[in-house]
Short mmCIF file of C-alpha atoms in Angstrom, two decimals:
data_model
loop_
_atom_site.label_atom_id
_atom_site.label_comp_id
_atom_site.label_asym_id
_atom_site.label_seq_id
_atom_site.Cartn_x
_atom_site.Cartn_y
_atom_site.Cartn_z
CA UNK A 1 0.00 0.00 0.00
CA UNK A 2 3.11 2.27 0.47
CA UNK A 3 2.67 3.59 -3.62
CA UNK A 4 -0.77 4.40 -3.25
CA UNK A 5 -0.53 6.03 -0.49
CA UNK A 6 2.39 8.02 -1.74
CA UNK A 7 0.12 8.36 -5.29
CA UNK A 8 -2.64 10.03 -3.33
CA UNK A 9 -0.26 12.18 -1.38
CA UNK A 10 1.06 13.26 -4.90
CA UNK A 11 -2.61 14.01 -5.82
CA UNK A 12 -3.03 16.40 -2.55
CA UNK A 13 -0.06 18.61 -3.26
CA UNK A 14 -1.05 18.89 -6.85
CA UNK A 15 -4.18 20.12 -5.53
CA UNK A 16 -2.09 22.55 -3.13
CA UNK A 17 0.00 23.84 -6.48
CA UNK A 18 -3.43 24.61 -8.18
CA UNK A 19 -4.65 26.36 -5.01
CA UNK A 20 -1.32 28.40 -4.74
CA UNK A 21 -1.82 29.71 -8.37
CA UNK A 22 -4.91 30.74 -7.84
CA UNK A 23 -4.18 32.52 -4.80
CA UNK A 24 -1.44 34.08 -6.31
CA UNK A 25 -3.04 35.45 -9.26
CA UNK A 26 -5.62 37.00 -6.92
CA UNK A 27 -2.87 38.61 -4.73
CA UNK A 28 -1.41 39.81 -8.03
CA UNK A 29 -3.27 43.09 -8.53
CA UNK A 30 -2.99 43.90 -4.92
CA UNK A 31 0.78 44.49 -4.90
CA UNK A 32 0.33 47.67 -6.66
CA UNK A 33 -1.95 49.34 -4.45
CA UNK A 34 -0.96 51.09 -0.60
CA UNK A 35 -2.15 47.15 0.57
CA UNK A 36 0.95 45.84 -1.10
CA UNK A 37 2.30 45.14 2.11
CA UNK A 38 0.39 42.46 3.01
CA UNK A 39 -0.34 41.17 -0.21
CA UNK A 40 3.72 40.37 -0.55
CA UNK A 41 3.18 37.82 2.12
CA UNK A 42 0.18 36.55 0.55
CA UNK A 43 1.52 36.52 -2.85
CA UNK A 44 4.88 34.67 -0.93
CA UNK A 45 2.85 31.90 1.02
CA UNK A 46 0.67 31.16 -2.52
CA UNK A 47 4.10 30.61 -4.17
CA UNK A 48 5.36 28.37 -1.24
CA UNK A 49 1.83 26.99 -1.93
CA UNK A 50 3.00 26.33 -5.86
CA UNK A 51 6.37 23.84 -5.15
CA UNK A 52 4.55 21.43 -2.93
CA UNK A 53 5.60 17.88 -3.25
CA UNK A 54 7.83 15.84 -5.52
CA UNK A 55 8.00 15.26 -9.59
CA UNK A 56 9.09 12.38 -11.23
CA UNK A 57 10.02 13.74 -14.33
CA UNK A 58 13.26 14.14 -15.21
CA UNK A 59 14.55 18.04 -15.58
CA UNK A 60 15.57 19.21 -18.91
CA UNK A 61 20.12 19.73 -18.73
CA UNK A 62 19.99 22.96 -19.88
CA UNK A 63 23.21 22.83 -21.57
CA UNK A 64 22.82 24.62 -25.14
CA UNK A 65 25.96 26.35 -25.77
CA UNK A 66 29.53 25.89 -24.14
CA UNK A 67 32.67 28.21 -24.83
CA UNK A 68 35.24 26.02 -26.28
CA UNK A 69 38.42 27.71 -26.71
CA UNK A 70 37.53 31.58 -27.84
CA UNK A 71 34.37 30.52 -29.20
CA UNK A 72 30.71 29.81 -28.59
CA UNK A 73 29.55 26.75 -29.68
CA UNK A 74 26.16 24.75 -29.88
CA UNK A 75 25.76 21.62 -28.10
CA UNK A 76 22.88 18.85 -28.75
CA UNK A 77 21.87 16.09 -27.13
CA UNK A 78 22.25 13.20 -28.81
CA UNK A 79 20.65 9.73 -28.25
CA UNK A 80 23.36 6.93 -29.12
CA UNK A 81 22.78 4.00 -27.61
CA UNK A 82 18.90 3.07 -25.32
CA UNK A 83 17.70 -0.08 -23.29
CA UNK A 84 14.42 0.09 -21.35
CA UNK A 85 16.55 1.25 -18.27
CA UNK A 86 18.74 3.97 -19.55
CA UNK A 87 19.97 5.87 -22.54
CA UNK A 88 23.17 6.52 -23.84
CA UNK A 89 22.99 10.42 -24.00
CA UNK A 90 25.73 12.19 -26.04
CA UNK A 91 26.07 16.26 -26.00
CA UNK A 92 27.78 16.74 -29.11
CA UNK A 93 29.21 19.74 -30.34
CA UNK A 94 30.11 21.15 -33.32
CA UNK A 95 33.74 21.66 -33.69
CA UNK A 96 36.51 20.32 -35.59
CA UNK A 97 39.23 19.55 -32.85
CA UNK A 98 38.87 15.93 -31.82
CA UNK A 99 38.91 15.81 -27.93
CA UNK A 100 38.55 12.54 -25.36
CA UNK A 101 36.13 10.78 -25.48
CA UNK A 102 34.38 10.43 -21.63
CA UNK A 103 31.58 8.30 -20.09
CA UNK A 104 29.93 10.14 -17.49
CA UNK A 105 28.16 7.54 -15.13
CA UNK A 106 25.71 8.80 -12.83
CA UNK A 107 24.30 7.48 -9.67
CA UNK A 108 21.34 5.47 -9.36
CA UNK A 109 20.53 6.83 -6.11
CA UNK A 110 16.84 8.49 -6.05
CA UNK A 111 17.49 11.48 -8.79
CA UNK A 112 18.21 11.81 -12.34
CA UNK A 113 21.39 11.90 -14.00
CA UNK A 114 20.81 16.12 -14.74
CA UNK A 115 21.98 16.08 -10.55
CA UNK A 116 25.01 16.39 -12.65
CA UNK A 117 24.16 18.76 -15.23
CA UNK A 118 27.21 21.30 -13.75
CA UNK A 119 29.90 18.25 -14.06
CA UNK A 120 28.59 17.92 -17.36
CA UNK A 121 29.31 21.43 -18.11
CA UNK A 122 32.62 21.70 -16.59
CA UNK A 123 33.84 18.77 -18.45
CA UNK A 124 32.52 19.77 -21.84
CA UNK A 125 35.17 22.39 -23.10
CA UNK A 126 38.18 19.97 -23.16
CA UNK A 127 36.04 16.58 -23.78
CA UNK A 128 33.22 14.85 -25.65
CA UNK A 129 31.30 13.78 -23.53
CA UNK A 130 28.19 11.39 -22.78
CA UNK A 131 26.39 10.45 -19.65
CA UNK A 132 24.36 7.37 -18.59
CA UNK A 133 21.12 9.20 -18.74
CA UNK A 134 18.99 6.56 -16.54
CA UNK A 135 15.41 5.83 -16.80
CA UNK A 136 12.69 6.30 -13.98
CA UNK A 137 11.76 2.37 -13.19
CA UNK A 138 8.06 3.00 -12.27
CA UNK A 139 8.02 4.21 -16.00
CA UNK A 140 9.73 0.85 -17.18
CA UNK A 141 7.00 -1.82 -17.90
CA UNK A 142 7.13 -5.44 -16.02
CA UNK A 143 7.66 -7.27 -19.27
CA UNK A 144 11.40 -5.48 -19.90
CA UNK A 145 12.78 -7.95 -16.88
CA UNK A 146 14.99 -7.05 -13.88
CA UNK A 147 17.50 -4.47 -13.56
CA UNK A 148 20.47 -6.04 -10.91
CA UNK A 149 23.60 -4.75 -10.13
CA UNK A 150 25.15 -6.58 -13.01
CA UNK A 151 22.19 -5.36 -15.53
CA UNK A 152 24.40 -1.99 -14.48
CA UNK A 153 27.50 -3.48 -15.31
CA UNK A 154 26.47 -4.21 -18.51
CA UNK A 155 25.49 -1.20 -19.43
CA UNK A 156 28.32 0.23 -18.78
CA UNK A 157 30.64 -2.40 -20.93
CA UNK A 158 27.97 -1.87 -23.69
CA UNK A 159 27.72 1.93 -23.43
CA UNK A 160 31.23 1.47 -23.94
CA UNK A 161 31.81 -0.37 -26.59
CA UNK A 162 29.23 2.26 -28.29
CA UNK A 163 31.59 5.34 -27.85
CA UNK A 164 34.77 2.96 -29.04
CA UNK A 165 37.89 2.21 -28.55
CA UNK A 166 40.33 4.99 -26.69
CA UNK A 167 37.33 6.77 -24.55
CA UNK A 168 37.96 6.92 -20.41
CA UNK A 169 35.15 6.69 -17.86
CA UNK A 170 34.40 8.94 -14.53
CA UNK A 171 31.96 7.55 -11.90
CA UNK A 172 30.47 9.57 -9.49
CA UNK A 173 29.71 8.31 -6.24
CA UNK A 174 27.69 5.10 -6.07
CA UNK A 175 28.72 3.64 -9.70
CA UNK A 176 32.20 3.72 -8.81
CA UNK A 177 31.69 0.20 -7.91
CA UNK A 178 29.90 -0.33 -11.27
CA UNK A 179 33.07 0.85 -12.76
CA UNK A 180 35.92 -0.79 -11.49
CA UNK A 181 33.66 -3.88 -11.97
CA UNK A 182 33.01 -3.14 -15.47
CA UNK A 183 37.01 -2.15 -16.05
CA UNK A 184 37.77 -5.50 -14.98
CA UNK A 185 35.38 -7.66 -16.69
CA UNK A 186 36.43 -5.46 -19.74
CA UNK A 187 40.23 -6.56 -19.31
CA UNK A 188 39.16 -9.97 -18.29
CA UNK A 189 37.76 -10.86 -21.97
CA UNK A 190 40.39 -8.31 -23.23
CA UNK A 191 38.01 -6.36 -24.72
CA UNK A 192 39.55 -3.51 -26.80
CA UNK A 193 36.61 -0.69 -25.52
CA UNK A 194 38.12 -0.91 -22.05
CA UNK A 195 38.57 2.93 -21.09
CA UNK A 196 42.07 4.32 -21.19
CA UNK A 197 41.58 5.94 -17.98
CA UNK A 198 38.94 5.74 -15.00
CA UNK A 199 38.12 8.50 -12.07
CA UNK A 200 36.32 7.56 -8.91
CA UNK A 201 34.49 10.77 -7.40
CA UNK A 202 33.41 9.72 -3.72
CA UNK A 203 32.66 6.24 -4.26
CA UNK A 204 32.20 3.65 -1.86
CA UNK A 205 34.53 1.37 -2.66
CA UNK A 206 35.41 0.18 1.27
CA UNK A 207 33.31 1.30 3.68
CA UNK A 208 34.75 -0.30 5.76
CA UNK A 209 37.15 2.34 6.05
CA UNK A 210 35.87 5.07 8.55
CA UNK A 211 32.05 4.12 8.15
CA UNK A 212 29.35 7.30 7.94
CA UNK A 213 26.43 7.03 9.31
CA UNK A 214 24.82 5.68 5.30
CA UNK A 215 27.38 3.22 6.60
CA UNK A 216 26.33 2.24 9.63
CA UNK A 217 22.31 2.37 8.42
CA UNK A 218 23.12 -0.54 6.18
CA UNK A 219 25.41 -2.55 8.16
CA UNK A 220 22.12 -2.04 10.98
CA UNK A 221 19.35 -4.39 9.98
CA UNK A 222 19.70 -7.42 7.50
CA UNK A 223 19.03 -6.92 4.25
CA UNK A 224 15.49 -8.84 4.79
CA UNK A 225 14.69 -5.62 6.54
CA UNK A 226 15.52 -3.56 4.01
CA UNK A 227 13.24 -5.60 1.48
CA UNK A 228 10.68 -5.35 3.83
CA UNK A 229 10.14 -1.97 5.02
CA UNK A 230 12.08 -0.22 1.93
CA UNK A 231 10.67 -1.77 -1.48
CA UNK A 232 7.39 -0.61 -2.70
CA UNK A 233 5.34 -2.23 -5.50
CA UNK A 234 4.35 0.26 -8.47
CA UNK A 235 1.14 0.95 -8.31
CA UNK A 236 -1.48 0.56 -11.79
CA UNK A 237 -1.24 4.28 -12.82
CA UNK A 238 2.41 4.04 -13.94
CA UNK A 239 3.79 2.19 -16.51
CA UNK A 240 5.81 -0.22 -14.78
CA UNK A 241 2.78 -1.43 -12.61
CA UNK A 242 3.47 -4.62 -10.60
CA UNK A 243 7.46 -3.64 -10.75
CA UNK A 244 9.13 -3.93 -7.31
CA UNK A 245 11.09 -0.84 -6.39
CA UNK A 246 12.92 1.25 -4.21
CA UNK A 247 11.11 4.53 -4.02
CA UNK A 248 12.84 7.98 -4.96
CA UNK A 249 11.14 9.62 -2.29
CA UNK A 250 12.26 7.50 0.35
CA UNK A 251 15.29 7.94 -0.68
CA UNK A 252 14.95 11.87 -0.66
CA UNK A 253 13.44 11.51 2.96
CA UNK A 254 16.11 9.65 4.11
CA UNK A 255 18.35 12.58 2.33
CA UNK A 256 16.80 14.95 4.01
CA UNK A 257 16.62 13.99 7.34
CA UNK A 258 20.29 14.13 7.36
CA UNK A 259 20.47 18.00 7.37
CA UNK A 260 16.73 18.62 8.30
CA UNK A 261 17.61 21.78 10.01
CA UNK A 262 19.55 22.96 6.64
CA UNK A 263 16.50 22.38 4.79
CA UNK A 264 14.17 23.63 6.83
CA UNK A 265 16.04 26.59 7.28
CA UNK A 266 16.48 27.24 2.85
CA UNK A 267 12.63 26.83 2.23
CA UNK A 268 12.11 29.55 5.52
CA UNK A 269 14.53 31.66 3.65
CA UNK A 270 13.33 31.34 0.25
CA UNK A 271 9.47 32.48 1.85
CA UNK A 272 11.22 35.44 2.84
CA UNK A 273 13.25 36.00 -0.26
CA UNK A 274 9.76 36.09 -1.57
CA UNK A 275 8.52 38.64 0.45
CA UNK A 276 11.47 40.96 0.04
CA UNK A 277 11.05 40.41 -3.73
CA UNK A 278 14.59 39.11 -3.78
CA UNK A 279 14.50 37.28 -7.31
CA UNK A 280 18.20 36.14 -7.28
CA UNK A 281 18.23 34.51 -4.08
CA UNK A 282 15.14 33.09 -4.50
CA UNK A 283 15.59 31.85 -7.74
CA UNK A 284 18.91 29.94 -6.76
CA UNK A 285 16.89 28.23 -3.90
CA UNK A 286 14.12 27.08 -6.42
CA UNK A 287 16.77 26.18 -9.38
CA UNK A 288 18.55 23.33 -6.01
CA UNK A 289 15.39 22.50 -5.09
CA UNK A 290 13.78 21.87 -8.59
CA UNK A 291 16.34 19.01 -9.22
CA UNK A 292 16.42 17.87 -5.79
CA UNK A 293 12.78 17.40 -5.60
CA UNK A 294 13.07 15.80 -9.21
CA UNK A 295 13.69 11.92 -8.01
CA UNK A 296 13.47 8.38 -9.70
CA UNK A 297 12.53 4.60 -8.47
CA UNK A 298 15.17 2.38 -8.46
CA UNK A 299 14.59 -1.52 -9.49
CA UNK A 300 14.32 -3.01 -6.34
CA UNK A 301 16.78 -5.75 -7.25
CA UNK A 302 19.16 -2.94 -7.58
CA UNK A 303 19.02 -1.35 -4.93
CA UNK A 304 18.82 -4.67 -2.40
CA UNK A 305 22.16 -5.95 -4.37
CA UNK A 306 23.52 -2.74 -4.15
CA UNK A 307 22.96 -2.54 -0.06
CA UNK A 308 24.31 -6.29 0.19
CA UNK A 309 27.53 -6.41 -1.69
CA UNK A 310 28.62 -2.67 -1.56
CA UNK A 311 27.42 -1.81 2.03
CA UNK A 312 26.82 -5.44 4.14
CA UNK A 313 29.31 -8.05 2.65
CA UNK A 314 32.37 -5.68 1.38
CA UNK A 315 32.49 -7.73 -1.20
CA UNK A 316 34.39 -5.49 -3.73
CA UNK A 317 36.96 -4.33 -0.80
CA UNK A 318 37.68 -7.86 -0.40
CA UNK A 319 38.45 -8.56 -3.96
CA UNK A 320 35.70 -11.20 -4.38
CA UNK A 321 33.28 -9.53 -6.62
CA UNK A 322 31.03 -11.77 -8.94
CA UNK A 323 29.55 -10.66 -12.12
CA UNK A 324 27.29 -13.09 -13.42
CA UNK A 325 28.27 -15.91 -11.18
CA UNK A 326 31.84 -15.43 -11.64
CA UNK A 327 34.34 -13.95 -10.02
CA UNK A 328 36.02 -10.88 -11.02
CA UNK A 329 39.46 -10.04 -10.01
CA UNK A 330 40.24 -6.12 -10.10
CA UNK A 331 44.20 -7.10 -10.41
CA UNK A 332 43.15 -8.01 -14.17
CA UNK A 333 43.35 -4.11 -14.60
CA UNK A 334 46.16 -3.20 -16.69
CA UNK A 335 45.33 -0.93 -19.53
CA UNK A 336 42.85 1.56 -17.22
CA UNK A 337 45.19 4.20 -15.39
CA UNK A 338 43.20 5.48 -12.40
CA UNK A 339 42.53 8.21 -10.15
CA UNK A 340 40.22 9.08 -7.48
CA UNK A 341 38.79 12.26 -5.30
CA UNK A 342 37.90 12.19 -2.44
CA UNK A 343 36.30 15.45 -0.27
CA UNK A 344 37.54 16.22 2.97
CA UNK A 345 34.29 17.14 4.60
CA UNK A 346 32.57 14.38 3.17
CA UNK A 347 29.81 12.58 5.42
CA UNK A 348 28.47 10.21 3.37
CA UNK A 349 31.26 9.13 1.50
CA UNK A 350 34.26 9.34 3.91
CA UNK A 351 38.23 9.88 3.46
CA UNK A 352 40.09 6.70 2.45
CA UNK A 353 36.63 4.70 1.15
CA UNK A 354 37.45 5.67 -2.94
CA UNK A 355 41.28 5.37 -2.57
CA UNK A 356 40.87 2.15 -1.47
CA UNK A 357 40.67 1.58 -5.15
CA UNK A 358 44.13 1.91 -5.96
CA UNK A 359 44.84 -1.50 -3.21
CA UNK A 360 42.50 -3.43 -5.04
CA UNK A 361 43.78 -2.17 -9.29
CA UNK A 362 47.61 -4.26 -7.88
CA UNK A 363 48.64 -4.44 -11.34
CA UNK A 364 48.88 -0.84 -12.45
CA UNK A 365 52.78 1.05 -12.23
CA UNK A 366 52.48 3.64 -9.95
CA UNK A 367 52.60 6.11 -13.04
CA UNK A 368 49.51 4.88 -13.86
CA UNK A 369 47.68 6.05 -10.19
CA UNK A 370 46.56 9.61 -9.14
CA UNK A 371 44.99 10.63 -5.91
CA UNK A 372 43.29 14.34 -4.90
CA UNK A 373 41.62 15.00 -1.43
CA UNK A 374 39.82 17.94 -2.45
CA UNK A 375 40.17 20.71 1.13
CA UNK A 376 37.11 22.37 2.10
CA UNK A 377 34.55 19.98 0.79
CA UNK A 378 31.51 17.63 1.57
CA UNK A 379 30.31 15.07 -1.00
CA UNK A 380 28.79 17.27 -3.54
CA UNK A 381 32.03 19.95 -3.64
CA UNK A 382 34.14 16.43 -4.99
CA UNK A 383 31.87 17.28 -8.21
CA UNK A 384 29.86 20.37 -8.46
CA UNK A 385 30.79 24.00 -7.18
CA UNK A 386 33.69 26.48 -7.51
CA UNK A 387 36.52 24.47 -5.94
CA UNK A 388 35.63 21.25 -8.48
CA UNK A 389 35.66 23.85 -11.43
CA UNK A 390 38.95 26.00 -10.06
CA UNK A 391 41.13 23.16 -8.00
CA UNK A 392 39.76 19.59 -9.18
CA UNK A 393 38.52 19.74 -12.02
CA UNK A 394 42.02 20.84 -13.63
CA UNK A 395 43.87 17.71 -11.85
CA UNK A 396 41.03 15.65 -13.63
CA UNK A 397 41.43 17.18 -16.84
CA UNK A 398 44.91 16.83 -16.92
CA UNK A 399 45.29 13.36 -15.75
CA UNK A 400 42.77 12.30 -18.69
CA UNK A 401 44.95 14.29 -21.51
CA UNK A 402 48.02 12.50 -20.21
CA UNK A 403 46.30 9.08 -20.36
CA UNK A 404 44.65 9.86 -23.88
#
């Protein structure tokens, strides 16, 4: 019963949106009389009234034009590669220069892959670059099968293989584990699309290592309790009725209650931003809290194999991943140089957990590793934000032109 009850919450604040238009287009002609006074706060609570609850469709990237040397250029999105569960998204530009080649992965973690629509844009003056642009899996019909953890790994090594030989992966957070995986089954069977160089951003690749308290949540309850009180079915208004899943707005719950005070705290701001007719401020509040609130189900396979192997069992920090049945053994990584970054402040993905990487990849020269603990920074300043563009992002592009 957990999706329709969630489906008729959704229906409520839809009904609150329509309610705060209304009231704000009948505070509207009020703010130009002496009454304006009041009618600011009126007009301010209708548009609090107008972002009520959550959306589950995914955000548009926004990314139309990029400055690529002394020049403007046009960039499109381009569809190259699409399964039931994700696309292949390319945002090619027009230029002559041929640059890298990079796979973007992006968490499947309760919001869409545009979370990383200002990684995208950072990276897109030096490379071409794509992203794994997942799909929402209440939207993915029953008769399309499962989505596991290796259903990810596959899409990686075929995503690959689409792009071609001599292209280099980055993984943010969560699919860092996806990667090395995929990096290793890809030099296992020697296959000549294995990226010339991989970056881990934040991944948990041992958390065992100084465990958060996402950590400790897992490692809490056995993973029957997780299936129990965590996976929801999809109720028969979506397309992917009868599909088991892990809800995005559990997930964004559970996100939230982390930093409730923070939270609370930006939407009392942003009321008052409203009030004091402060358009910048509020608009940066809305623009965070338009992709935050922007969330996706995850296959509920995924996300209990997930919790399991990366989280209960260590199973890649022990070297004794499987991938479909058989083992994989990350010293079989030869050809990938690698580097990770890690954020100092991080509390969700903590100091040492991505490094960890460089233990487990025993067969690359030391020529072939890079590190960077990025000062300052929690988990989303590894990847988005002024020191990733001015201090990180340079060490990344670098390493990746010297690998190319």
């Amino acid at each position: 019963m957990l999706y329709q009850a969630f489906d008729v919450q959704s229906d409520i604040a839809r009904q609150t949106r329509q309610w705060g238009s209304l009231l704000h287009d009948v505070a509207a002609p009020w703010l130009r009389t002496p009454w304006h006074h009041n009618a600011k706060w009126w007009s301010a609570g209708a548009r609090m009234m107008m972002r009520a609850g959550l959306t589950f469709v995914r955000p548009a990237y926004g990314i139309n034009t990029v400055t690529v040397g002394n020049r403007e250029v046009p960039v499109v999105e381009e569809p190259v590669l699409a399964t039931p569960f994700g696309t292949l998204l390319r945002f090619r530009k027009d230029i002559d220069t041929a640059q890298p080649k990079l796979l973007l992965l992006a968490p499947l973690s309760g919001h869409f892959a545009t979370l990383l629509r200002g990684t995208v844009r950072t990276l897109l003056p030096d490379h071409d670059v794509y992203i794994t642009d997942w799909h929402n899996a209440r939207d993915v019909p029953l008769s399309e099968g499962r989505f596991g953890f290796d259903d990810y790994v596959d899409h990686v090594v075929r995503f690959m293989e689409a792009i071609g030989e001599g292209a280099h992966l980055m993984a943010v957070c969560q699919p860092a584990v996806q990667a090395l995986a995929a990096a290793a089954v890809m030099a296992h069977t020697k296959n000549p699309a294995q990226p010339r160089s991989m970056t881990l951003m934040a991944g948990p690749v041992d958390c065992r290592i100084s465990p958060t308290s996402v950590n400790q949540l897992a490692t809490s309850k056995p993973i029957e309790w997780f299936e129990d009180n965590l996976i929801a079915t999809v109720s028969g208004r979506h397309k992917g009725a009868g599909r088991r899943v892990y809800p995005g707005f559990m997930q964004v719950t559970a996100f939230m209650a982390m930093n409730a005070k923070r939270h609370q705290d930006a939407h009392a701001n942003l009321f008052w931003h409203y009030v004091e007719e402060d358009t910048e401020k509020a608009r940066a509040v809305e623009t965070f809290y338009d992709e935050y609130f922007a969330v996706l189900d995850l296959a509920a396979e995924f996300y209990l194999e997930t919790v399991k192997t990366v989280f209960q069992d260590y199973t890649l920090a022990r070297n004794e991943l499987t991938y479909r049945g058989e083992r994989i053994d990350m010293g079989a990584i030869r050809r990938t140089a690698l580097m990770t970054v890690e954020g100092e402040r991080d509390d969700i993905c903590a100091v040492g957990q991505t490094m960890a990487a460089h233990d487990l990849c025993s067969s690359l020269p030391p020529h072939m590793k890079s590190h960077h603990l990025q000062a300052g920074v929690g988990h989303y300043g590894v990847f988005s934000g002024r020191k990733w563009e001015s201090q990180t992002y340079p060490l990344v592009r670098n390493f990746v032109a010297a690998h190319a």
